[in-house]
Structure formats: C-alpha cells, structure tokens
Short mmCIF file of C-alpha atoms in Angstrom, two decimals:
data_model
loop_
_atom_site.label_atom_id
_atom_site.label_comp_id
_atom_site.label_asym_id
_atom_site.label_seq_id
_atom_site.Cartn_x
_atom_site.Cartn_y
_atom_site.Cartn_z
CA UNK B 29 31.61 13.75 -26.30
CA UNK B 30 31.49 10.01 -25.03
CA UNK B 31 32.73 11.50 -21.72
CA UNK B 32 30.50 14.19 -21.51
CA UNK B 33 27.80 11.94 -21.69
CA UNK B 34 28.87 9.38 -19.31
CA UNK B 35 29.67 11.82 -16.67
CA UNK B 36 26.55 13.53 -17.17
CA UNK B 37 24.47 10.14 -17.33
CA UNK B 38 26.48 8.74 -13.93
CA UNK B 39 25.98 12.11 -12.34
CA UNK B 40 22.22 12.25 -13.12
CA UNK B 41 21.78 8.50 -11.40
CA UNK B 42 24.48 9.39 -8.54
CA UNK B 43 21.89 12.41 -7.54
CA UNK B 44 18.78 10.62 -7.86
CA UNK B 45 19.80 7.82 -6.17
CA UNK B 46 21.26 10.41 -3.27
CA UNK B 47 17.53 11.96 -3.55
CA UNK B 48 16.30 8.90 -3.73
CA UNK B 49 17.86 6.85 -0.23
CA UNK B 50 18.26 10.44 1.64
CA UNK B 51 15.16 12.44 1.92
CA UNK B 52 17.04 13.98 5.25
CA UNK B 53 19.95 15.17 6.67
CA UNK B 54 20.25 13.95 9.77
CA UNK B 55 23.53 13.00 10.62
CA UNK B 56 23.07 10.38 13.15
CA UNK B 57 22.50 6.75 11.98
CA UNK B 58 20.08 4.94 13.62
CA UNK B 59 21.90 1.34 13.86
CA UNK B 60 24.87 2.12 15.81
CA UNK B 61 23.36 4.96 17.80
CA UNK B 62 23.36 4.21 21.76
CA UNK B 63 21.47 7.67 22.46
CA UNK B 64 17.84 8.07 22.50
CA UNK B 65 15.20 8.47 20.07
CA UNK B 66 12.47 10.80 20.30
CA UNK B 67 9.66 9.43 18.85
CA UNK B 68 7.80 11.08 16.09
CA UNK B 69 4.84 9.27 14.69
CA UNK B 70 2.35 6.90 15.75
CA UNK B 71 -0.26 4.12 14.47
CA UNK B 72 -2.81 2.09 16.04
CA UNK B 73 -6.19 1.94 15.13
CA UNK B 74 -6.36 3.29 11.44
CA UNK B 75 -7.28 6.77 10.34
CA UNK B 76 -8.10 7.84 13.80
CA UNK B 77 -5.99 11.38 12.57
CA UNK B 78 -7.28 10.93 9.17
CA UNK B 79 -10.62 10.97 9.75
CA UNK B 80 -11.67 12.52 13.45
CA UNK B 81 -8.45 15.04 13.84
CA UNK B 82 -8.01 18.28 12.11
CA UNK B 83 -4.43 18.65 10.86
CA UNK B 84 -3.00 21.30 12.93
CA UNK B 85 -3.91 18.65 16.01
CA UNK B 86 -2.07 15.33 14.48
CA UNK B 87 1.43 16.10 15.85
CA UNK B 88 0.07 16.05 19.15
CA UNK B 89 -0.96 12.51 18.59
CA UNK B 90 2.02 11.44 16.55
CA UNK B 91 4.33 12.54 19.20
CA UNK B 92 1.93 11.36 22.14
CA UNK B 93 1.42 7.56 23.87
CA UNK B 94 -1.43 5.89 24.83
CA UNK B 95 -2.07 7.34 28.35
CA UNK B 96 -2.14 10.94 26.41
CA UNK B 97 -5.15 9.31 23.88
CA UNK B 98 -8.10 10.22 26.17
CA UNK B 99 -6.72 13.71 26.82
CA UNK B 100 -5.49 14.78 23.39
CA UNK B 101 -7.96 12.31 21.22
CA UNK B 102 -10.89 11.75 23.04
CA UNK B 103 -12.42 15.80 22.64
CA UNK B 104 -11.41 15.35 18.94
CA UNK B 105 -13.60 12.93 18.23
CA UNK B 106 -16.53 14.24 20.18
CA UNK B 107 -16.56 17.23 18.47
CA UNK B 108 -16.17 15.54 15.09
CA UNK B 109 -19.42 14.12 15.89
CA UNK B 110 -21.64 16.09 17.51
CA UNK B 111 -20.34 19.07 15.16
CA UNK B 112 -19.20 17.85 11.74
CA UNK B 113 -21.18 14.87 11.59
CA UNK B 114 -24.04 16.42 13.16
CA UNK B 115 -24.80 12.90 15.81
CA UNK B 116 -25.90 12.78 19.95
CA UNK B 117 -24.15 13.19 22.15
CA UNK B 118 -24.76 10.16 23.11
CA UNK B 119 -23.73 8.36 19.55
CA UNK B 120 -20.40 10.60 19.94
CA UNK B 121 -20.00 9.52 23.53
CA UNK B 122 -20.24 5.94 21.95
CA UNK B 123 -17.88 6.41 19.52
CA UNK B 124 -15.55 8.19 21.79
CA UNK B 125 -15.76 5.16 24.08
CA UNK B 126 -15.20 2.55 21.18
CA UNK B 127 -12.45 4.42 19.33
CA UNK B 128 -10.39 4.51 22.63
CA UNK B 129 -11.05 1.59 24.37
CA UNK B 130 -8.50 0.61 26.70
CA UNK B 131 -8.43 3.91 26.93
CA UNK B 132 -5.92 4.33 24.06
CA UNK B 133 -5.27 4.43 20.17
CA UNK B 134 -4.26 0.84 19.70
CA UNK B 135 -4.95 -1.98 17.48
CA UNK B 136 -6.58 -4.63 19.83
CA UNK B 137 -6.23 -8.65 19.42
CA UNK B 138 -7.24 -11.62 21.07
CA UNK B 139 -4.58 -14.64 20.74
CA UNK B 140 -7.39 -16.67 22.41
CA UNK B 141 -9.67 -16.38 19.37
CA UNK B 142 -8.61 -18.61 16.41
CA UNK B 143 -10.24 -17.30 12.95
CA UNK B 144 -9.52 -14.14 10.92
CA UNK B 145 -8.15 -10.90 12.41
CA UNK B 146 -10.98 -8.43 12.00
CA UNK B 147 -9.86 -4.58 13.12
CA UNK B 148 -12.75 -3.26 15.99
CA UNK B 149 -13.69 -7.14 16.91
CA UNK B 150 -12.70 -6.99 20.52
CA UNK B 151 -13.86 -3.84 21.04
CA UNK B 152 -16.87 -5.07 19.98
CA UNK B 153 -17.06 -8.95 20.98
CA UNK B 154 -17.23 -9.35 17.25
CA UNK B 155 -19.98 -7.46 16.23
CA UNK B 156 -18.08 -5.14 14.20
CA UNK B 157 -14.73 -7.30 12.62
CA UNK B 158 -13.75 -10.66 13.84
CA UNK B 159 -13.64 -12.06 17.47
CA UNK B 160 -9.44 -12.04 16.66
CA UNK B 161 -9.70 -8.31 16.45
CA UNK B 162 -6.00 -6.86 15.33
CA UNK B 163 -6.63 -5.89 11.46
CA UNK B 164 -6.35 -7.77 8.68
CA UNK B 165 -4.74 -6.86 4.73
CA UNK B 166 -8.17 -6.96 3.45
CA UNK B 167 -10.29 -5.14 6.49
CA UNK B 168 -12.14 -1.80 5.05
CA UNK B 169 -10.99 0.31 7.75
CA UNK B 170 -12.33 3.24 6.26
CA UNK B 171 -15.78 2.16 6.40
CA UNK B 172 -15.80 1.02 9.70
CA UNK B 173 -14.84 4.13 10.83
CA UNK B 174 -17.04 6.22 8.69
CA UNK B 175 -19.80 4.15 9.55
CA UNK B 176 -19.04 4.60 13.08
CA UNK B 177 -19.22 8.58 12.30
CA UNK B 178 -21.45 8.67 9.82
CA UNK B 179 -23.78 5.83 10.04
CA UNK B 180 -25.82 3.34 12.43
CA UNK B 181 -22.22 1.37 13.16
CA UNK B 182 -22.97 1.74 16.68
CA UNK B 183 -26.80 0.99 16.46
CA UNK B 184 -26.18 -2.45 15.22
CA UNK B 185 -23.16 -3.20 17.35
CA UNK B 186 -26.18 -2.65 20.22
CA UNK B 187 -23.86 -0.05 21.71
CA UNK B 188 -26.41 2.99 21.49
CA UNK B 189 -29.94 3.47 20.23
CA UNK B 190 -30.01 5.15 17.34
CA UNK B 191 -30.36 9.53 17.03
CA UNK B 192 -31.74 9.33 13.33
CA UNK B 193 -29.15 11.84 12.37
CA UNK B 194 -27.39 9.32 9.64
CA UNK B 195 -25.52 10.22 6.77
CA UNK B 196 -25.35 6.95 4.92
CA UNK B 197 -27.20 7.62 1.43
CA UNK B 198 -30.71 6.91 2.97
CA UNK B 199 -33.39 8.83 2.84
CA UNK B 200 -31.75 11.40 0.76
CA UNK B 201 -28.94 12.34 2.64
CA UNK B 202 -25.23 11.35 1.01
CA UNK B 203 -22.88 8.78 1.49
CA UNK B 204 -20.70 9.57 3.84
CA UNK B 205 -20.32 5.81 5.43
CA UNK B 206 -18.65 3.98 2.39
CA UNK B 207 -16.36 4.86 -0.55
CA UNK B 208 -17.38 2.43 -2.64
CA UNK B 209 -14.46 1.25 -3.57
CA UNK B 210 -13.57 -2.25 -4.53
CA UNK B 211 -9.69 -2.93 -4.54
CA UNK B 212 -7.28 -5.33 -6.89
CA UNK B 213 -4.62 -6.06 -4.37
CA UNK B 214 -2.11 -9.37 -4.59
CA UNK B 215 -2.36 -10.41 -0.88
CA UNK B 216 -0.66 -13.66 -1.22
CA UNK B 217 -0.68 -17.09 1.33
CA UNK B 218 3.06 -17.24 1.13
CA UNK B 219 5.34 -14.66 3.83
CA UNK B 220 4.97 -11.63 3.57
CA UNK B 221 1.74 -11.88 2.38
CA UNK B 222 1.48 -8.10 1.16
CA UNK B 223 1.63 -8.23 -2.88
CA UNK B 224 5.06 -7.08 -4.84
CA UNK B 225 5.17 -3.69 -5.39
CA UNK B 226 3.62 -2.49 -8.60
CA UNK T 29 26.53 23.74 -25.59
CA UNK T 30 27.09 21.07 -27.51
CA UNK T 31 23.86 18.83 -28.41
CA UNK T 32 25.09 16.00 -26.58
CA UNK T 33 25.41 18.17 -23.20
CA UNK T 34 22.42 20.19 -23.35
CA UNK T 35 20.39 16.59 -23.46
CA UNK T 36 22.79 14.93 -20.82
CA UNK T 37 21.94 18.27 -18.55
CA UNK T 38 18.40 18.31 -19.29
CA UNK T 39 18.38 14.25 -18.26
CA UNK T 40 20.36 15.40 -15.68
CA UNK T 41 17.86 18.13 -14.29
CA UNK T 42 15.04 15.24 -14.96
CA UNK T 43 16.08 12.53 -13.05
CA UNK T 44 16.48 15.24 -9.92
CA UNK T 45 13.20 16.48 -10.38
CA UNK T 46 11.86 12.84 -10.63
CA UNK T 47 13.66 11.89 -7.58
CA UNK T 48 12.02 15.34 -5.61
CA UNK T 49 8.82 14.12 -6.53
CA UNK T 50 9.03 10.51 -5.14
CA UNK T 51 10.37 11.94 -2.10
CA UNK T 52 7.28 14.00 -1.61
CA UNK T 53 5.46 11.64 -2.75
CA UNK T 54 1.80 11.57 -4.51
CA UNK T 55 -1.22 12.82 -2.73
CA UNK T 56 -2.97 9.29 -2.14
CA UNK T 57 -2.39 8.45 1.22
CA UNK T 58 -1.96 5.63 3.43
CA UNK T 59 -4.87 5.72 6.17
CA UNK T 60 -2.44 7.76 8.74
CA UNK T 61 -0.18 8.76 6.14
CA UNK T 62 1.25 12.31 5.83
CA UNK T 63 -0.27 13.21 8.87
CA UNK T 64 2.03 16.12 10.37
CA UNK T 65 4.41 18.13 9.01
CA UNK T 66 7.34 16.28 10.81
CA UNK T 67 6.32 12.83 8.88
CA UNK T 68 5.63 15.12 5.52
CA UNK T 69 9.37 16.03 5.74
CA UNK T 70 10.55 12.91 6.54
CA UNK T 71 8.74 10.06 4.64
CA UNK T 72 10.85 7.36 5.71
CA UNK T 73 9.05 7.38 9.28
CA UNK T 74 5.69 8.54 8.07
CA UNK T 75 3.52 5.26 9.31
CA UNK T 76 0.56 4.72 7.15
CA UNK T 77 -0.54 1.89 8.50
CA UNK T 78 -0.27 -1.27 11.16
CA UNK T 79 -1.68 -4.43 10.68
CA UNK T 80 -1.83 -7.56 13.21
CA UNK T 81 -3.25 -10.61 11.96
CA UNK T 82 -2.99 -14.57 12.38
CA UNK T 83 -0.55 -16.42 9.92
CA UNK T 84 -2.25 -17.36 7.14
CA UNK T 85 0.83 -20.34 6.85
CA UNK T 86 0.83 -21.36 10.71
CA UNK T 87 -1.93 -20.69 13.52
CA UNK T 88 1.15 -20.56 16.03
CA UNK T 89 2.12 -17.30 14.81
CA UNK T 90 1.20 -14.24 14.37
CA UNK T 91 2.19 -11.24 12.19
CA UNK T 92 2.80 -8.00 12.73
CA UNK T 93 2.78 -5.38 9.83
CA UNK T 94 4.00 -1.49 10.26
CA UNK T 95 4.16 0.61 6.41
CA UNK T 96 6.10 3.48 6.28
CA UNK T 97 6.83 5.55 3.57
CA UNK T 98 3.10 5.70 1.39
CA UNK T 99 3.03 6.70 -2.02
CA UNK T 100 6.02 5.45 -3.82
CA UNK T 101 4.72 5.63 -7.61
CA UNK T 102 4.21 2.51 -9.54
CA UNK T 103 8.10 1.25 -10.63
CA UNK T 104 9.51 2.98 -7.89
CA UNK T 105 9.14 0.22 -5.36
CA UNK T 106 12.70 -1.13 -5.96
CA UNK T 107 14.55 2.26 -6.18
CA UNK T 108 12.93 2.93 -2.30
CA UNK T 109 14.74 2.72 1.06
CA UNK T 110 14.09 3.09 4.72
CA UNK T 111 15.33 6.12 6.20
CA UNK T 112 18.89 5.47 8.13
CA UNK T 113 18.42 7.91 11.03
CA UNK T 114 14.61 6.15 12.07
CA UNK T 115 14.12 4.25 15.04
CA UNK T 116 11.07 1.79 13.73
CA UNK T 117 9.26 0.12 16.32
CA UNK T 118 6.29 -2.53 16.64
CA UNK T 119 5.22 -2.06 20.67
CA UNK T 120 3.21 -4.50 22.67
CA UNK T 121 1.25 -4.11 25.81
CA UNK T 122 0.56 -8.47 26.54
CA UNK T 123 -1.10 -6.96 29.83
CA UNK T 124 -3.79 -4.97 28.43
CA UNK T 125 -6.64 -7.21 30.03
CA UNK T 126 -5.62 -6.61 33.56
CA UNK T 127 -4.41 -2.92 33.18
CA UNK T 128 -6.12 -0.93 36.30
CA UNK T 129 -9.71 0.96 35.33
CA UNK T 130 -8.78 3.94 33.69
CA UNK T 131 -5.50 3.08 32.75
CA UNK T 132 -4.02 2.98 28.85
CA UNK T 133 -1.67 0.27 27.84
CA UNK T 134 2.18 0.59 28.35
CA UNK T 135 4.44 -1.14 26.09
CA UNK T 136 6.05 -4.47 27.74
CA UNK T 137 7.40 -5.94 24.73
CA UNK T 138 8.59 -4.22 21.76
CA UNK T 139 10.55 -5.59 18.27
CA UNK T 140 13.07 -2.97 17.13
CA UNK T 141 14.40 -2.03 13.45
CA UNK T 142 17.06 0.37 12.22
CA UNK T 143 18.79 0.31 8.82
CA UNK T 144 22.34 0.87 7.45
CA UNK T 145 23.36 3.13 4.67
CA UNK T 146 21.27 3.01 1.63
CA UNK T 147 23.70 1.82 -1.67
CA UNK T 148 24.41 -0.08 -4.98
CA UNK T 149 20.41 -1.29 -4.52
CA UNK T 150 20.39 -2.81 -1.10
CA UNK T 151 20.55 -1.63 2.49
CA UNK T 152 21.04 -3.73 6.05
CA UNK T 153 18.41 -4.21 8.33
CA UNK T 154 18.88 -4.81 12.09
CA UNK T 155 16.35 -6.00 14.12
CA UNK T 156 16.45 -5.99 18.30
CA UNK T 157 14.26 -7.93 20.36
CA UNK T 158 11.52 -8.97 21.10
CA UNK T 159 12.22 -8.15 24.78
CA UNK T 160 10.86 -5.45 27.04
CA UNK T 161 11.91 -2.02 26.32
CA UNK T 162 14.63 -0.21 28.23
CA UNK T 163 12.14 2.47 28.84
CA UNK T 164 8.50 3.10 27.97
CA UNK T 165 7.03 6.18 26.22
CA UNK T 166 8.06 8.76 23.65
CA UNK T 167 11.40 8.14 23.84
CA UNK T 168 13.17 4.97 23.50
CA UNK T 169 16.90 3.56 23.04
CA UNK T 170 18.04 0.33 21.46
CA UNK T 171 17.63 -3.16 22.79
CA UNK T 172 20.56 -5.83 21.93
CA UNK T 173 20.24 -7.08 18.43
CA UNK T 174 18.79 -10.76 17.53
CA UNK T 175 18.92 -10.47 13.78
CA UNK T 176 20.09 -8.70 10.34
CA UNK T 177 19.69 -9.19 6.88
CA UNK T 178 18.80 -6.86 3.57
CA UNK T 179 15.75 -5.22 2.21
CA UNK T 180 13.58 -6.82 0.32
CA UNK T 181 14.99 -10.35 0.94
CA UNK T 182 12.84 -12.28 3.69
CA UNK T 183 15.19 -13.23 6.73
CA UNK T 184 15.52 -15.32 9.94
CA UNK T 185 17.03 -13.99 13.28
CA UNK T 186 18.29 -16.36 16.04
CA UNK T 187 15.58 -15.89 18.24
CA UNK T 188 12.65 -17.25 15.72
CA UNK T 189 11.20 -14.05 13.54
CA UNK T 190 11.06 -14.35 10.22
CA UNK T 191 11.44 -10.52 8.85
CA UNK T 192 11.01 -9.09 5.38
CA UNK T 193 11.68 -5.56 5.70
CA UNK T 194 10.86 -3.54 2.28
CA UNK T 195 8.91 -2.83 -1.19
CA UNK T 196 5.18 -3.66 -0.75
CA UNK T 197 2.54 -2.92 -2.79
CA UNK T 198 0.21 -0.55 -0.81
CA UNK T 199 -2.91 -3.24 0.78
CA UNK T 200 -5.17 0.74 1.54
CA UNK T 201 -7.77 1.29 -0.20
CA UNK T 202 -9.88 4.38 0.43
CA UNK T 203 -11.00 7.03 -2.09
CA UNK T 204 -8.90 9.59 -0.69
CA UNK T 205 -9.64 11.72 -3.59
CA UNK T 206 -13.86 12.34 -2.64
CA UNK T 207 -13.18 11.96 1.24
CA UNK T 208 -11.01 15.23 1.14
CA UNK T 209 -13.12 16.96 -1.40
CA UNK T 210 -16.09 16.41 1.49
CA UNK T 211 -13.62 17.09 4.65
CA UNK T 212 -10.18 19.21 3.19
CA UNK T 213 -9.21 20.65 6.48
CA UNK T 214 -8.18 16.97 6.95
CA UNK T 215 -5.78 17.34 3.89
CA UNK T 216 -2.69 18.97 5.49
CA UNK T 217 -5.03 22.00 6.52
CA UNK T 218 -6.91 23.04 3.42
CA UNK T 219 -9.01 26.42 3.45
CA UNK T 220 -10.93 24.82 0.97
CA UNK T 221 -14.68 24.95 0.93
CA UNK T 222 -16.23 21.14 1.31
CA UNK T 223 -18.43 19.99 -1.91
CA UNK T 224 -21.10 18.82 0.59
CA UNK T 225 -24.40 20.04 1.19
CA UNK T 226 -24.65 23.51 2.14
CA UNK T 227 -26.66 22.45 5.33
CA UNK T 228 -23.23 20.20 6.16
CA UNK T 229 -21.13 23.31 5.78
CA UNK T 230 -20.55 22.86 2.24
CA UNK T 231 -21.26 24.31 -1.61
CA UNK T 232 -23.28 21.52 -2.92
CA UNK T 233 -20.93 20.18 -5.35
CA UNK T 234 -20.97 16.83 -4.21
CA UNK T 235 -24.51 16.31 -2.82
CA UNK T 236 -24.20 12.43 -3.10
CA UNK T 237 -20.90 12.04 -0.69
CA UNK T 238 -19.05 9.68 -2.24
CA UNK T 239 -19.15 8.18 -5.46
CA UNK T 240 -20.43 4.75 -6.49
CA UNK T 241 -18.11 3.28 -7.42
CA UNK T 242 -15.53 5.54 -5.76
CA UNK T 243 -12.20 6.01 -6.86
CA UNK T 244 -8.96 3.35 -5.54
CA UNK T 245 -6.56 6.44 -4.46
CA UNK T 246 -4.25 3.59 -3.71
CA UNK T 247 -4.28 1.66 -6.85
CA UNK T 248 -0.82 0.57 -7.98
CA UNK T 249 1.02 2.76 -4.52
CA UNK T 250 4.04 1.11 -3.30
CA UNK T 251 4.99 1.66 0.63
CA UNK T 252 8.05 0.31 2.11
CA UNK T 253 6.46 -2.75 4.84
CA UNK T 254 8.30 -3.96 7.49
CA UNK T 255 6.25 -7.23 8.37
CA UNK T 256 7.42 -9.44 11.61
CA UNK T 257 6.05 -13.63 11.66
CA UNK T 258 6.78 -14.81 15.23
CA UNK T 259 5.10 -17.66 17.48
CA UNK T 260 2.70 -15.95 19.47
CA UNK T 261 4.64 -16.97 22.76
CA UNK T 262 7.34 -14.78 21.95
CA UNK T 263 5.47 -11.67 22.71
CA UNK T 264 2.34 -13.47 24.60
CA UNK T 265 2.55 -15.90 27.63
CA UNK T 266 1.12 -19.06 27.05
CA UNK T 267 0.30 -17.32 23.52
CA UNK T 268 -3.79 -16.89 24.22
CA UNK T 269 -4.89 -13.73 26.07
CA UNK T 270 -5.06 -9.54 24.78
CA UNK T 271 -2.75 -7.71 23.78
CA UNK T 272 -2.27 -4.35 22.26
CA UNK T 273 -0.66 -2.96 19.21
CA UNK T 274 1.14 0.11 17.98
CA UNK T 275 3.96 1.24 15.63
CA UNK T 276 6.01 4.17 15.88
CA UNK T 277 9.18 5.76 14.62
CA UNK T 278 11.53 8.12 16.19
CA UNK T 279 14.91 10.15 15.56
CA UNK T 280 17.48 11.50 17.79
CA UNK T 281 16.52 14.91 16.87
CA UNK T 282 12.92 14.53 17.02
CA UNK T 283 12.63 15.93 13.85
#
C-alpha cells in the first residue's frame, strides 16, 4: 500500500510539475537555437489592444512592428472614438496622433529628464505623466488611456478643444475615465523593485 | 480499488487539473495580457506589460521591465517558469528623435533572454546583448551571450546588467472585471451585450460605468518579470537623449 501511494503521490507532482514548466510542445529550445524566431507578441504603450482594438484585430498587432502601427492601429483607434466612445473627429484625430506618436506603439523616454518616469510625458511635454516619460510601477495606465477616450485628457493636455461629448461621471453620464481602484502593491527601493509574488 | 488508491488517483487527477488551470490562467489580466489566441495558448510569451523607469537606487541607470505570463494564482509564483522555446526581447530605438518625418522607430539596440529546461525548482537564464540586432523586425536570431544565471535569483553579466529574471507579484491594477462588463468584445471576442446605457449600445445594467471603488482584478496575481538595471550609456550615447521602448517574444514556429 506504501508503494501505491508513493508512486501515485510522485506521479501526481511529476505531471503537474510537467503541466506546470511545459504549457507547449514545441520542440525547439530557445537557448541553443541558431535559427530564427518569428515573433509573436508585442508591448509598448499599455492596453493599446486592450482598450482601442477589438480581439479578432490584436494578432495583427502582436505579430506587427512599429512601421505597421499607423496602418494596422491608427483606424482602430479612430473608430473606437468617434464610434464607441461617441467623440470628434477631431478629439479621435488627437488621440490617434498621441497614442502613436513617433508614429508607433512604443513606450517613449527621455534620459535627458531626471525625475520620475511618467508613461505619456513626452508625448505630452509632461502634461500628462512625467517629463521622463517611459512608465513607471505605480503609473495608472488605465486611466490615462480611458481618459484619453473617454474624458477631457486631451482638453487639458491643450492638444484639442473640447467636443462636450465626455463620459467621465459628469453631468450624468457614467464613468468610463477611471476604475476607481486603489491598489496594495509591495514596490520596493531595493532591485527588482516589483514586490515578491503573493 | 483499494482506499488508499482511489485517494492517491483522485490526488492524482487533482493536482493535473490544478496544474491545467494555472496554465490557462485566471481571467484578470495584465493590461496587454491574453490578447490573441497565439499568446492564450502559449502563456509563457503572453507580454502583459513593459515598464521603463529611472533607478530608484542609482540615477545612472535605468530599468527596463517586460512581464510575461499574467495570472499565476496567489502561491503559485514559485511553482512558475518561463517558457523554453521563447525568444524574449527588450528592443530599443536610441535614434527616435532624429528618425525622418513619417517614419516609426527601428530597433538599434536590443537585450536578449532565452531559458533552459525547466526542473527540480530552478531553470537557467541566458541573456545576449545589449548590442544591435542581427536583423530588425518580426523576426530575429540570437546575439552572442554576455550573461547567465537562474530564475528568481538576481544576477550580474560581464558587460554591467544586473538581471532578475522571474516570480513577481503583478504591479496592474485595473478593474478588469467592470471594464469588460461595459466593452466584452474586448474579452477574447465576447457576443455579450455591454451593461451600459442603452444609448451607448448597451442594456442599462451598469448605468454608472465603473464602480466606486472598483474592483483590484489584479490583487494578489503573480506574473513571471524579467527586469534589466543597466547604465543608461549602455543602450544610450552619452546616456541623455529619446529613446523608444518595446518588448516582444517570438518562437521558431511562430506559434
């Protein structure tokens, strides 16, 4: 019986461990491969896909580069806009402009800044974020980009004057623009900075 | 079947069905997590996020953050590792001031990481560069390697990074919950009907947006981080000017 049990226990932590470190079956390991890699996903500036992108569209972007942003990004977040979110089309041309400057989806610093990163502050000169730009641990991404969609981001960044077609919680409308949510994270001062895992 | 083998087998059958789940994860994403069905398949290059920020511990450097892997369930952290077929990639375009009118940034310097075999609760990591790439675009090939150690033990490679490559608590926060209630064709294509206003295409279930206070759909999420502290004159001349950021992650298959 002692047997039976062990086997079974060692078995049952052999297969989730094999679960566990495989999730794939790709036979080709990536350290000692001299062939090329096709890539398959993408991040710059946050929740671009999330928010502005319908599903069925995020491969494209996943699987694109910068130079393909204004083609395969830039109507995505014009319609987003002007249809879901109801703005101008001049507020979504804003937006469009801001979301991909450079002309790309890219997380933008500025080593000649000293201070805090602050995620849209070059874009911006610092009127949304931090003159650093980049993006910090603690940056609400989510807002910022919500607000840009949903609310008078652009208006008080002085990059547009405003349509009056918010969706911020004034006036009886609802809250699209913030989530309200106020996070317990363990950023530390200490490399890496990010908090142990909980 | 003896008592002793029925509850081994019915551990047994557990601990799979707890592993399937991690692997697919919970539903709380990352803000660019779970994004297409490629990444949904293959969580161990599913990027969730990519930070850049100044060292908090030196002014000279900066740090460079790409998460993979969102959603690993509270406890789980430890029991996580990077996928050993991924390519992971932080690229850098130091040039990004001067590009021509019209033009997007091209990748001039780029750090590379792949892993080894995942066992016995560790894994190698192998880091290449920074240098310029071989090649830019979609598809990329390895540079010469500067550095290796294990995950989730900080390193130092020979050329002046200090790497820590593995279980992170999740820094996102977004109520990810509410925000797909308003918008689920954004949630892997739902045919759901939003809860907003019916005169924003909705059925009025959520006429406030979201809640306040809103919900943490990140609260206690583990990803696996691979963060990067370097003096800012190893990917910047002179270390002051632009630069552009992205992360990626690729396969030989593409899949």
């Amino acid at each position: 019986m002692m047997i039976s049990r062990t086997f079974v226990a060692a078995f049952a932590a052999g297969c989730t461990l094999l679960a566990l470190a495989g999730c794939s079956n790709d036979p080709t390991l990536a350290g000692t491969n001299t062939g090329t890699f096709i890539q398959i996903d993408r991040v710059g500036r946050p929740a671009l896909d999330t928010i502005f992108v319908p599903f069925a569209q995020h491969a494209a972007n996943d699987r694109g580069t910068p130079a393909t942003d204004v083609k395969v990004l830039g109507p995505e977040i014009s319609t987003f806009m002007t249809q879901t979110a109801g703005r101008s089309a001049a507020v979504a041309a804003a937006g469009e402009s801001l979301l991909l400057t450079h002309n790309a989806d890219v997380l933008l610093a500025d080593f000649s800044q000293s201070g805090n990163a602050g995620y849209l502050g070059v874009e911006t000169s610092g009127k949304i974020g931090q003159v650093f730009g980049g993006r910090g641990l603690t940056d609400d991404v989510m807002t910022a980009d919500l607000g840009i969609a949903f609310g008078n981001a652009l208006v008080t960044a002085g990059l547009v004057a405003d349509d009056g077609k918010e969706n911020n919680g004034q006036a009886g409308t609802p809250n699209l623009t913030s989530a309200g949510v106020v996070p317990v994270r363990h950023i530390t001062a200490v490399f890496p900075y990010l908090g142990a895992p909980q | 079947m003896k008592p002793a083998r029925l509850y081994g087998a019915i551990f047994a059958a557990f601990a799979l069905i707890a592993a399937a789940v991690v692997c697919v994860h919970s539903p709380a994403p990352g803000a660019d997590a779970y994004d297409s069905a490629t990444t949904i398949a293959r969580p161990g290059a599913d990027i969730s996020d990519a930070y850049l920020f100044p060292s908090p511990a030196n002014t000279g450097n900066i740090v460079a953050v790409m998460d993979v892997n969102p959603g690993i369930a509270a406890g789980q952290g430890l029991n996580a590792y990077f996928d050993q077929h991924v390519l992971y990639q932080m690229k850098f375009d130091n040039l990004v001031a001067s590009e021509a009118q019209g033009a997007a940034p091209t990748e001039n310097m780029v750090v590379q990481f792949s892993v080894g075999a995942a066992g016995s609760g560790t894994q190698q990591i192998f880091v290449y560069g920074p240098s310029a790439p071989n090649q830019t675009g979609a598809n990329d090939t390895l540079l010469p390697q500067t550095g290796s150690g294990y995950i989730n033990k900080a390193f130092q490679t020979t050329n002046g990074l200090t790497v820590f490559a593995g279980a992170r608590e999740d820094p996102f926060f977004f109520d990810s919950t509410q925000f797909y209630k308003m918008f689920p064709d954004r949630n892997g294509g739902s045919t759901a009907q939003s809860c907003l206003p019916v005169s924003l295409g909705g059925n009025d279930t959520c006429p406030q947006g979201f809640n306040n206070p809103g919900t943490d759909g990140q609260a206690n999420a583990n990803v696996l981080s691979i963060v990067v502290e370097m003096p800012r004159t190893l990917i910047m001349p002179n270390g002051v000017g632009k630069i552009a950021y992205w992360a990626t992650t690729g396969t030989t298959t593409g899949q």
